[in-house]
CSV table of C-alpha atoms (C1' of nucleotides) in Angstrom, one decimal:
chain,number,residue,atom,x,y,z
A,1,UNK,CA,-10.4,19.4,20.0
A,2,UNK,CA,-12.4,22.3,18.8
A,3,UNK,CA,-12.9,22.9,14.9
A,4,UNK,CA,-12.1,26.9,15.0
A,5,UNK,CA,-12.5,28.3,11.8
A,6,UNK,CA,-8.7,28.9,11.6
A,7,UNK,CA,-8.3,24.7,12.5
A,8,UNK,CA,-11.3,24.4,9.3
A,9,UNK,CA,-9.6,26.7,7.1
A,10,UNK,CA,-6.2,24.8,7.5
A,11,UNK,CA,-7.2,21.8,6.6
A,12,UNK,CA,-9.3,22.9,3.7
A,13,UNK,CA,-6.1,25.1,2.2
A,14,UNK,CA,-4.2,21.7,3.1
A,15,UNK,CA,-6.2,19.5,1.6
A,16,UNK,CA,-6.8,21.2,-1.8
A,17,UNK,CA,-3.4,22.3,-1.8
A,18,UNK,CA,-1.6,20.0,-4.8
A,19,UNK,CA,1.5,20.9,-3.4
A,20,UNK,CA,3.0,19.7,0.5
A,21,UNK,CA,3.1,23.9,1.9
A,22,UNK,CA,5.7,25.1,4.5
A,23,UNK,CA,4.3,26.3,7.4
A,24,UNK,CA,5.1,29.5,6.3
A,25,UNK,CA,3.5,29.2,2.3
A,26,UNK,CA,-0.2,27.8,4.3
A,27,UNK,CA,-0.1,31.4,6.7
A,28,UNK,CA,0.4,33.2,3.2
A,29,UNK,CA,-2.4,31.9,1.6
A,30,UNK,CA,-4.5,31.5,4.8
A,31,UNK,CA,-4.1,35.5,5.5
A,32,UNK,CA,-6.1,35.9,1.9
A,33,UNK,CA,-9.1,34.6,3.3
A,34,UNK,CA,-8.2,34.6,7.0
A,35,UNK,CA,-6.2,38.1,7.3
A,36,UNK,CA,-6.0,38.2,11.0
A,37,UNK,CA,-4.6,34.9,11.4
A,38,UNK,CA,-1.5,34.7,12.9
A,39,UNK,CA,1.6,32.2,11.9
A,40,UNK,CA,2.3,31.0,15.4
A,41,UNK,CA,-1.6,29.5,15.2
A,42,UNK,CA,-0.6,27.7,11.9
A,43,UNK,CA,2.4,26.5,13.3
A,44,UNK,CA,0.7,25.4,17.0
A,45,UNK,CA,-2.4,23.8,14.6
A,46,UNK,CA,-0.4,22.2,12.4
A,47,UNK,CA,1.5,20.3,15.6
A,48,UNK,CA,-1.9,19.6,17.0
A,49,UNK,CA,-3.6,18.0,14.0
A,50,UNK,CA,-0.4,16.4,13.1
A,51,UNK,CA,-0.5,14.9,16.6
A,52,UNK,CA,-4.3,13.7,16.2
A,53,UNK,CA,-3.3,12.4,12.9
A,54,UNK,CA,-5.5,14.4,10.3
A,55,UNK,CA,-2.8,15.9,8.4
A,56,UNK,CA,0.9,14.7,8.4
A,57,UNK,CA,4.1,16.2,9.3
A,58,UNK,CA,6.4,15.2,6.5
A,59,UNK,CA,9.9,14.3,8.1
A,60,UNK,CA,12.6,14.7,5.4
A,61,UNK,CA,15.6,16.7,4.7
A,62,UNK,CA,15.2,20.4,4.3
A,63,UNK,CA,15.4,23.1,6.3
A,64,UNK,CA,12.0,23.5,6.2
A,65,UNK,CA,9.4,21.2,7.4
A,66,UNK,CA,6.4,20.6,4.8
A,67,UNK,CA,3.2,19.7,5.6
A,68,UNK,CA,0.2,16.8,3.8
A,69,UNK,CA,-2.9,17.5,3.8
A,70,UNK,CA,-3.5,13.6,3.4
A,71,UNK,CA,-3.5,11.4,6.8
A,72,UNK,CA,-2.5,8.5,4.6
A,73,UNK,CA,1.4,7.5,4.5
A,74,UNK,CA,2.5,7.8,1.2
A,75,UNK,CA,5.6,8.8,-0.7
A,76,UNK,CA,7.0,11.7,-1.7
A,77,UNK,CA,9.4,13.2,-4.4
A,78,UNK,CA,11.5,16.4,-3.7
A,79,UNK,CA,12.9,18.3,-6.4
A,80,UNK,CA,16.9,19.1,-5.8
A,81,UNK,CA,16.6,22.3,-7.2
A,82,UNK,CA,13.4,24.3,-5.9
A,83,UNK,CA,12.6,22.5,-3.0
A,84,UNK,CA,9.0,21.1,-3.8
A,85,UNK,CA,7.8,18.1,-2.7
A,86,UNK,CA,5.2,15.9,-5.1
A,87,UNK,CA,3.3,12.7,-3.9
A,88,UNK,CA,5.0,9.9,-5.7
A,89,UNK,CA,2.7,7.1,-7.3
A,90,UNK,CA,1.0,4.8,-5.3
A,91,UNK,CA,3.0,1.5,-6.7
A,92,UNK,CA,5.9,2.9,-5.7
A,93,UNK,CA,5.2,2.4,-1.8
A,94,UNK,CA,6.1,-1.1,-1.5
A,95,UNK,CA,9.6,-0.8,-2.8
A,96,UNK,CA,11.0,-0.9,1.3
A,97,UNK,CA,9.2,-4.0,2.4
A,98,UNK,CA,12.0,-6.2,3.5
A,99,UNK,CA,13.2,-4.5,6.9
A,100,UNK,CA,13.4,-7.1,9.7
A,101,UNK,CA,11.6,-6.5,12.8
A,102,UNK,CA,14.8,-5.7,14.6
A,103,UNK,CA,19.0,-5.0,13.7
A,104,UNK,CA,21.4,-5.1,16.2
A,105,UNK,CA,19.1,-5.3,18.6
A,106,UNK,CA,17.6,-2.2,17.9
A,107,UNK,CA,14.0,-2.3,17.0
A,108,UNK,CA,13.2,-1.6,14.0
A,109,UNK,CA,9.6,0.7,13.6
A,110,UNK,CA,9.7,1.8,10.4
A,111,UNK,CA,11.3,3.7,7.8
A,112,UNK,CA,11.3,7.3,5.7
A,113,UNK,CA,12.3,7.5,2.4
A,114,UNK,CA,12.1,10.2,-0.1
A,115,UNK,CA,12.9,10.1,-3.7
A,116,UNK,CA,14.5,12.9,-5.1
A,117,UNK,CA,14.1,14.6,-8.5
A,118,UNK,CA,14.6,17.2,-10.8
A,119,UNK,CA,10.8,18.4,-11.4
A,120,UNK,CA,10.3,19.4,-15.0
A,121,UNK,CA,9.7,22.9,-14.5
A,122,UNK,CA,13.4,22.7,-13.4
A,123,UNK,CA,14.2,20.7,-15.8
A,124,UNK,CA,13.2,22.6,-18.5
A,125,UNK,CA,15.3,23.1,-21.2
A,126,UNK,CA,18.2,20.4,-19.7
A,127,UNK,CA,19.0,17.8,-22.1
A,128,UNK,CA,17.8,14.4,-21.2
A,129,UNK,CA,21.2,13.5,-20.3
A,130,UNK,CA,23.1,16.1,-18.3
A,131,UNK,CA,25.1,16.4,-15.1
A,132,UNK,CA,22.8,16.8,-12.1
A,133,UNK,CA,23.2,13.2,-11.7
A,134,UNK,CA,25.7,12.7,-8.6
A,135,UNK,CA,23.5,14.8,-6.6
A,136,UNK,CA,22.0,12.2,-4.1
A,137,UNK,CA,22.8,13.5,-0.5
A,138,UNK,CA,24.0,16.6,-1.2
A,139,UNK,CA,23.1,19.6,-2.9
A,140,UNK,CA,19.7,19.3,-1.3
A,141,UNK,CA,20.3,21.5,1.8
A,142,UNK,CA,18.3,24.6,2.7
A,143,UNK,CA,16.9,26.0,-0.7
A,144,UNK,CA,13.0,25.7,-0.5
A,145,UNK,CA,11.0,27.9,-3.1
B,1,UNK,CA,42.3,23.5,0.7
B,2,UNK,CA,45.0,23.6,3.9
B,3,UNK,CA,45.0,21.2,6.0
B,4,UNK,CA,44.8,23.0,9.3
B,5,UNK,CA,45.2,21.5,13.0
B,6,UNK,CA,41.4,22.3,12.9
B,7,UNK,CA,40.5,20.2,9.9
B,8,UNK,CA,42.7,17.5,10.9
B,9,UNK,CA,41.0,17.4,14.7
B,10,UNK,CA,37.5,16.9,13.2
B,11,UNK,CA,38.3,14.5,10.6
B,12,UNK,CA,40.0,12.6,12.8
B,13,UNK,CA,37.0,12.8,15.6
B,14,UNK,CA,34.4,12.1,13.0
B,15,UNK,CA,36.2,9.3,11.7
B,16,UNK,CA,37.0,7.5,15.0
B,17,UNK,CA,32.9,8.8,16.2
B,18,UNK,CA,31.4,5.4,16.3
B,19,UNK,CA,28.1,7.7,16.1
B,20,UNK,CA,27.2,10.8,14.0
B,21,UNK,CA,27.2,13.6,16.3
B,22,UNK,CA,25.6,17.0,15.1
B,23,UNK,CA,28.0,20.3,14.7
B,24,UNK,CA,27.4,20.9,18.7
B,25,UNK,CA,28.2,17.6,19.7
B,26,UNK,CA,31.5,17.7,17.8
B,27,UNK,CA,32.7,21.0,19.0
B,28,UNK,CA,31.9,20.1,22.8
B,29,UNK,CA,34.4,17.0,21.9
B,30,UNK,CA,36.8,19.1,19.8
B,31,UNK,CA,36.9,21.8,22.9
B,32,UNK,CA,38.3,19.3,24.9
B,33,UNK,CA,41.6,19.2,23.0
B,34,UNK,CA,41.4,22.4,21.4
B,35,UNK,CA,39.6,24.8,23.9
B,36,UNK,CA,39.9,27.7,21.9
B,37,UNK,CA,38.1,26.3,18.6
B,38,UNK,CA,34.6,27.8,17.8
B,39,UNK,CA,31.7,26.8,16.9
B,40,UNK,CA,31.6,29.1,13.7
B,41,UNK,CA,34.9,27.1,12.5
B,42,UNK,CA,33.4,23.8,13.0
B,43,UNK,CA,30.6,24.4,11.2
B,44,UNK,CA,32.4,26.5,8.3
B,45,UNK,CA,34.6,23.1,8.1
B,46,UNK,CA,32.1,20.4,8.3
B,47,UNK,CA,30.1,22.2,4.9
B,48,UNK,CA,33.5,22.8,3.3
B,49,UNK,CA,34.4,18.9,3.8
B,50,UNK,CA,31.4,17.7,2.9
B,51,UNK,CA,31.1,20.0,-0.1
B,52,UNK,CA,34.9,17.9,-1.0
B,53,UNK,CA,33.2,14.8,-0.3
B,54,UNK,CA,35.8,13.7,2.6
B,55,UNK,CA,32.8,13.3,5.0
B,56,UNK,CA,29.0,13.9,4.4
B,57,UNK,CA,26.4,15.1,5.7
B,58,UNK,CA,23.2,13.1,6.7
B,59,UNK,CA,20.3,14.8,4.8
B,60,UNK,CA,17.9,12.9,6.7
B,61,UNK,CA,14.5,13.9,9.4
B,62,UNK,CA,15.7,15.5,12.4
B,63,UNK,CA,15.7,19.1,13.2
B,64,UNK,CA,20.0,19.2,13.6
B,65,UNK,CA,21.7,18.4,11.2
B,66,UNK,CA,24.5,15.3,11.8
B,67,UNK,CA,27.5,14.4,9.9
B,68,UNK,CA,29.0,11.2,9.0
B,69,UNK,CA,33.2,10.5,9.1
B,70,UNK,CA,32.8,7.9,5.9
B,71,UNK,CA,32.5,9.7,2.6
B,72,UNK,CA,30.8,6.4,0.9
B,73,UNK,CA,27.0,6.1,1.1
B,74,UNK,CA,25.0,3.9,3.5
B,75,UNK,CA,22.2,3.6,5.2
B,76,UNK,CA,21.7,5.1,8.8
B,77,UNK,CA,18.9,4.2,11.4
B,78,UNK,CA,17.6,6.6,13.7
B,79,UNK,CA,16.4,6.4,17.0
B,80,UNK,CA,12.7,7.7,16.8
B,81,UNK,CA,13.2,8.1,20.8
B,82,UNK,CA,16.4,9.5,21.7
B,83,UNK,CA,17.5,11.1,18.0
B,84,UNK,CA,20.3,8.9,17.9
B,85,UNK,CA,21.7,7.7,14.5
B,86,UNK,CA,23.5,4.9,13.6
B,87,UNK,CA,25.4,2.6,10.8
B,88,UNK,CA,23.3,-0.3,9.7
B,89,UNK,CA,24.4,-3.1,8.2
B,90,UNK,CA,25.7,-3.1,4.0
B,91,UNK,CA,23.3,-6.2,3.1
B,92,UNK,CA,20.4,-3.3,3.4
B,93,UNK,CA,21.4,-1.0,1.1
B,94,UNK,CA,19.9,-3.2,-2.2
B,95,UNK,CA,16.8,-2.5,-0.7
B,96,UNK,CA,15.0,0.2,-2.9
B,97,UNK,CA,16.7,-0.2,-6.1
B,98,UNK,CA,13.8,-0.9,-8.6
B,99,UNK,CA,13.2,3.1,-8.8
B,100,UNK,CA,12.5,4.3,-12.4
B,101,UNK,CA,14.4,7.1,-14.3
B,102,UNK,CA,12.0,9.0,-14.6
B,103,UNK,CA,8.6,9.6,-12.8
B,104,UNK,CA,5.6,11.7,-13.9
B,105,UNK,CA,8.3,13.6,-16.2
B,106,UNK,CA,10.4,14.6,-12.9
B,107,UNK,CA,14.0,13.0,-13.2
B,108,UNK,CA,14.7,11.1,-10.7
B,109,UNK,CA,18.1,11.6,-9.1
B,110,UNK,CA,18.3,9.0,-6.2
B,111,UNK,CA,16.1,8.7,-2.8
B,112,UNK,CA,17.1,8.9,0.6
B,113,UNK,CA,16.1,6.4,3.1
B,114,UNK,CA,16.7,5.8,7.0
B,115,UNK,CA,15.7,3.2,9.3
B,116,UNK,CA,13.5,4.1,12.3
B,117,UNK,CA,14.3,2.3,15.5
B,118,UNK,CA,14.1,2.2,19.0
B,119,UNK,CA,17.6,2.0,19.9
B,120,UNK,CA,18.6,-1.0,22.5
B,121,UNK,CA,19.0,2.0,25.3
B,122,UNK,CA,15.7,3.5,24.6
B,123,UNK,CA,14.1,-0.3,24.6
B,124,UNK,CA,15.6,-0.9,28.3
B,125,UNK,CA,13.1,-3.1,29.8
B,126,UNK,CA,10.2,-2.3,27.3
B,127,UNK,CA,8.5,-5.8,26.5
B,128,UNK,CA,9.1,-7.0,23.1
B,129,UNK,CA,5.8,-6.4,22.1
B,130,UNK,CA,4.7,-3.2,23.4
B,131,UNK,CA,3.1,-0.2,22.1
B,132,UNK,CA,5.5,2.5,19.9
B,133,UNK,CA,4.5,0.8,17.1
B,134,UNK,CA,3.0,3.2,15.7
B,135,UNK,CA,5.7,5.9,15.6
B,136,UNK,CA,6.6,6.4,11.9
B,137,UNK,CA,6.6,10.0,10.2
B,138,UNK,CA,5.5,11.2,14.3
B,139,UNK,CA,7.5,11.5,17.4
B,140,UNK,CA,10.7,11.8,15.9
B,141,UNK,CA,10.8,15.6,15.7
B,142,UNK,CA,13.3,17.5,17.5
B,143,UNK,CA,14.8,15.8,20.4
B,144,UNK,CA,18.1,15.2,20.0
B,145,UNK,CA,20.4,13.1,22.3
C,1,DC,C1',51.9,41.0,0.7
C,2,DT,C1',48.4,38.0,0.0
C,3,DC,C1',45.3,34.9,1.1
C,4,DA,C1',43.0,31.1,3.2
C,5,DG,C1',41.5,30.0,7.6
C,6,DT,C1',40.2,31.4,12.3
C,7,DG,C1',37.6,33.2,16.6
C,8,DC,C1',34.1,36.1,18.1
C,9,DA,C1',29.8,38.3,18.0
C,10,DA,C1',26.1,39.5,15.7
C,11,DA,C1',22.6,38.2,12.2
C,12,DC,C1',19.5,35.0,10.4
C,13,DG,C1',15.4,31.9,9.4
C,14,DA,C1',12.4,28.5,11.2
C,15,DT,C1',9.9,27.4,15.0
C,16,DT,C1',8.2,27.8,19.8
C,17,DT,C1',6.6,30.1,23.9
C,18,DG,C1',4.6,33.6,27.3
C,19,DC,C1',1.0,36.3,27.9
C,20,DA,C1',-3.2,39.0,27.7
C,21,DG,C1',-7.4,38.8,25.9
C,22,DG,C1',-12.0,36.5,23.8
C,23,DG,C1',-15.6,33.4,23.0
C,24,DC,C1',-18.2,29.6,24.5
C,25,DC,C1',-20.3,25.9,27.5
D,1,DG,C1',-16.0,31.3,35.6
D,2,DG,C1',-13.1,28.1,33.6
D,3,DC,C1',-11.0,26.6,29.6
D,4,DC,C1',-9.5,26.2,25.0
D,5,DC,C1',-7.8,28.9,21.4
D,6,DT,C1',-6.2,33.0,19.5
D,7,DG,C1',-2.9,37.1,18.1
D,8,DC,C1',1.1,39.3,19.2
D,9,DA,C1',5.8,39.9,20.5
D,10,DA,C1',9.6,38.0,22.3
D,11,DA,C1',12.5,34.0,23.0
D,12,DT,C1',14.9,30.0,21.4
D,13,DC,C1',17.5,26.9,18.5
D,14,DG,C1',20.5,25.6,14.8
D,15,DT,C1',23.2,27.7,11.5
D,16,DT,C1',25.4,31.4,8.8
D,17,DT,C1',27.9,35.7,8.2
D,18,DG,C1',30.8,40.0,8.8
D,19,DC,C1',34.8,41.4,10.5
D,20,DA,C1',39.3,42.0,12.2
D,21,DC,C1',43.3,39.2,12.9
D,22,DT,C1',46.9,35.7,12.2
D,23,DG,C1',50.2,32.7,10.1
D,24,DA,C1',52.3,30.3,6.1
D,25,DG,C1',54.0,30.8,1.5
DNA sequence: CTCAGTGCAAACGATTTGCAGGGCC
DNA sequence: GGCCCTGCAAATCGTTTGCACTGAG
């Protein structure tokens, strides 16, 4: 695979990007530095370095799919509310351990799991004990941004 | 909220669906005993259920959305190779319950979590030990069915 | 008469694809 | 010259919406 600077420049906006950009977010800021850059290149880049495993797809609910600059599983926290999607701390990780190698007869290759939150800039203002609480597969449908 | 033949036609097939067919897969089963049903209808009905908590939808990876027949909460697995999802056992469901309230100053509201498999149809002759082993946040993008 | 619910077709948003260059070994 | 990669526009896919109509209260 070729590093073109568009395939340089995504992984350098990726990487240094704190937050997990939609496809769409990374063209926006790519097109500051980049301005002839076109989305269906961010989009056909992303699939390819996903696929050679230097950045990561993250597979989750939403309507839209975010992106990791980091090649390293890890796990993430989505906000209910605005969509954004945080790296969760790293002693978190081990919580799913205890999945046998196979149910049913199915074989079992892994898992995804996603903790969701209300991030504090959403949170601002709510006191500590509100509603917001039976949430929890629902309520977390298409609103990104 | 009326009770129309509709409603009462896709409650009844979610329920009885031993699997957790996506919007399209419902209304191709619906058609079959109620030809003149749209699509529009069955979706409109399976948000406005959901939203009244008499079925839910899976918020889960997966670019088409499926829906679930039980409105109580349990953990689904998902084929990584043919998109299927399915049921898995209660005794599971403990498994990530040591989560915090509260993490970096996000609240947390609850997680999601699914099982990845390869589903005893996919595995159809495939060696116990074989390679797919390395599936996991890949290869479980958009293929449905 | 009103109003919730419907079917249909059109709109929509996210993603993918076809195609005509362009640059590089 | 062949090939990989790009930009652009159009296509596609899942889902939602506008609208005119219907049927029950």
């Amino acid at each position: 695979m070729v590093l073109t600077p568009q395939r340089e420049l995504i992984i350098q906006e990726l990487r240094s990007a704190r937050d997990h950009p939609t496809a769409e977010e990374l063209y926006q800021r790519l097109k500051a530095r980049l301005p002839r850059i076109s989305l269906a290149t961010v989009y056909r880049n992303l699939e390819t370095m996903s696929r050679a495993g230097l950045i990561r797809k993250i597979e989750a609910a939403g309507s839209q799919r975010r992106f990791d600059g980091s090649p390293c599983p890890h796990l993430h926290m989505r906000c209910v509310s605005c969509g954004r999607v945080m790296d969760a701390p790293l002693e978190l990780l081990e919580i799913p351990s205890g999945l046998p190698k196979e149910i049913q007869g199915h074989l079992v290759v892994g898992h995804t799991m996603e903790i969701l939150v209300i991030c504090t800039s959403c949170n601002k203002g709510v006191p500590p004990k509100s509603k917001a609480q039976e949430v929890k597969g629902d309520g977390l449908e298409g609103k990104q941004n």
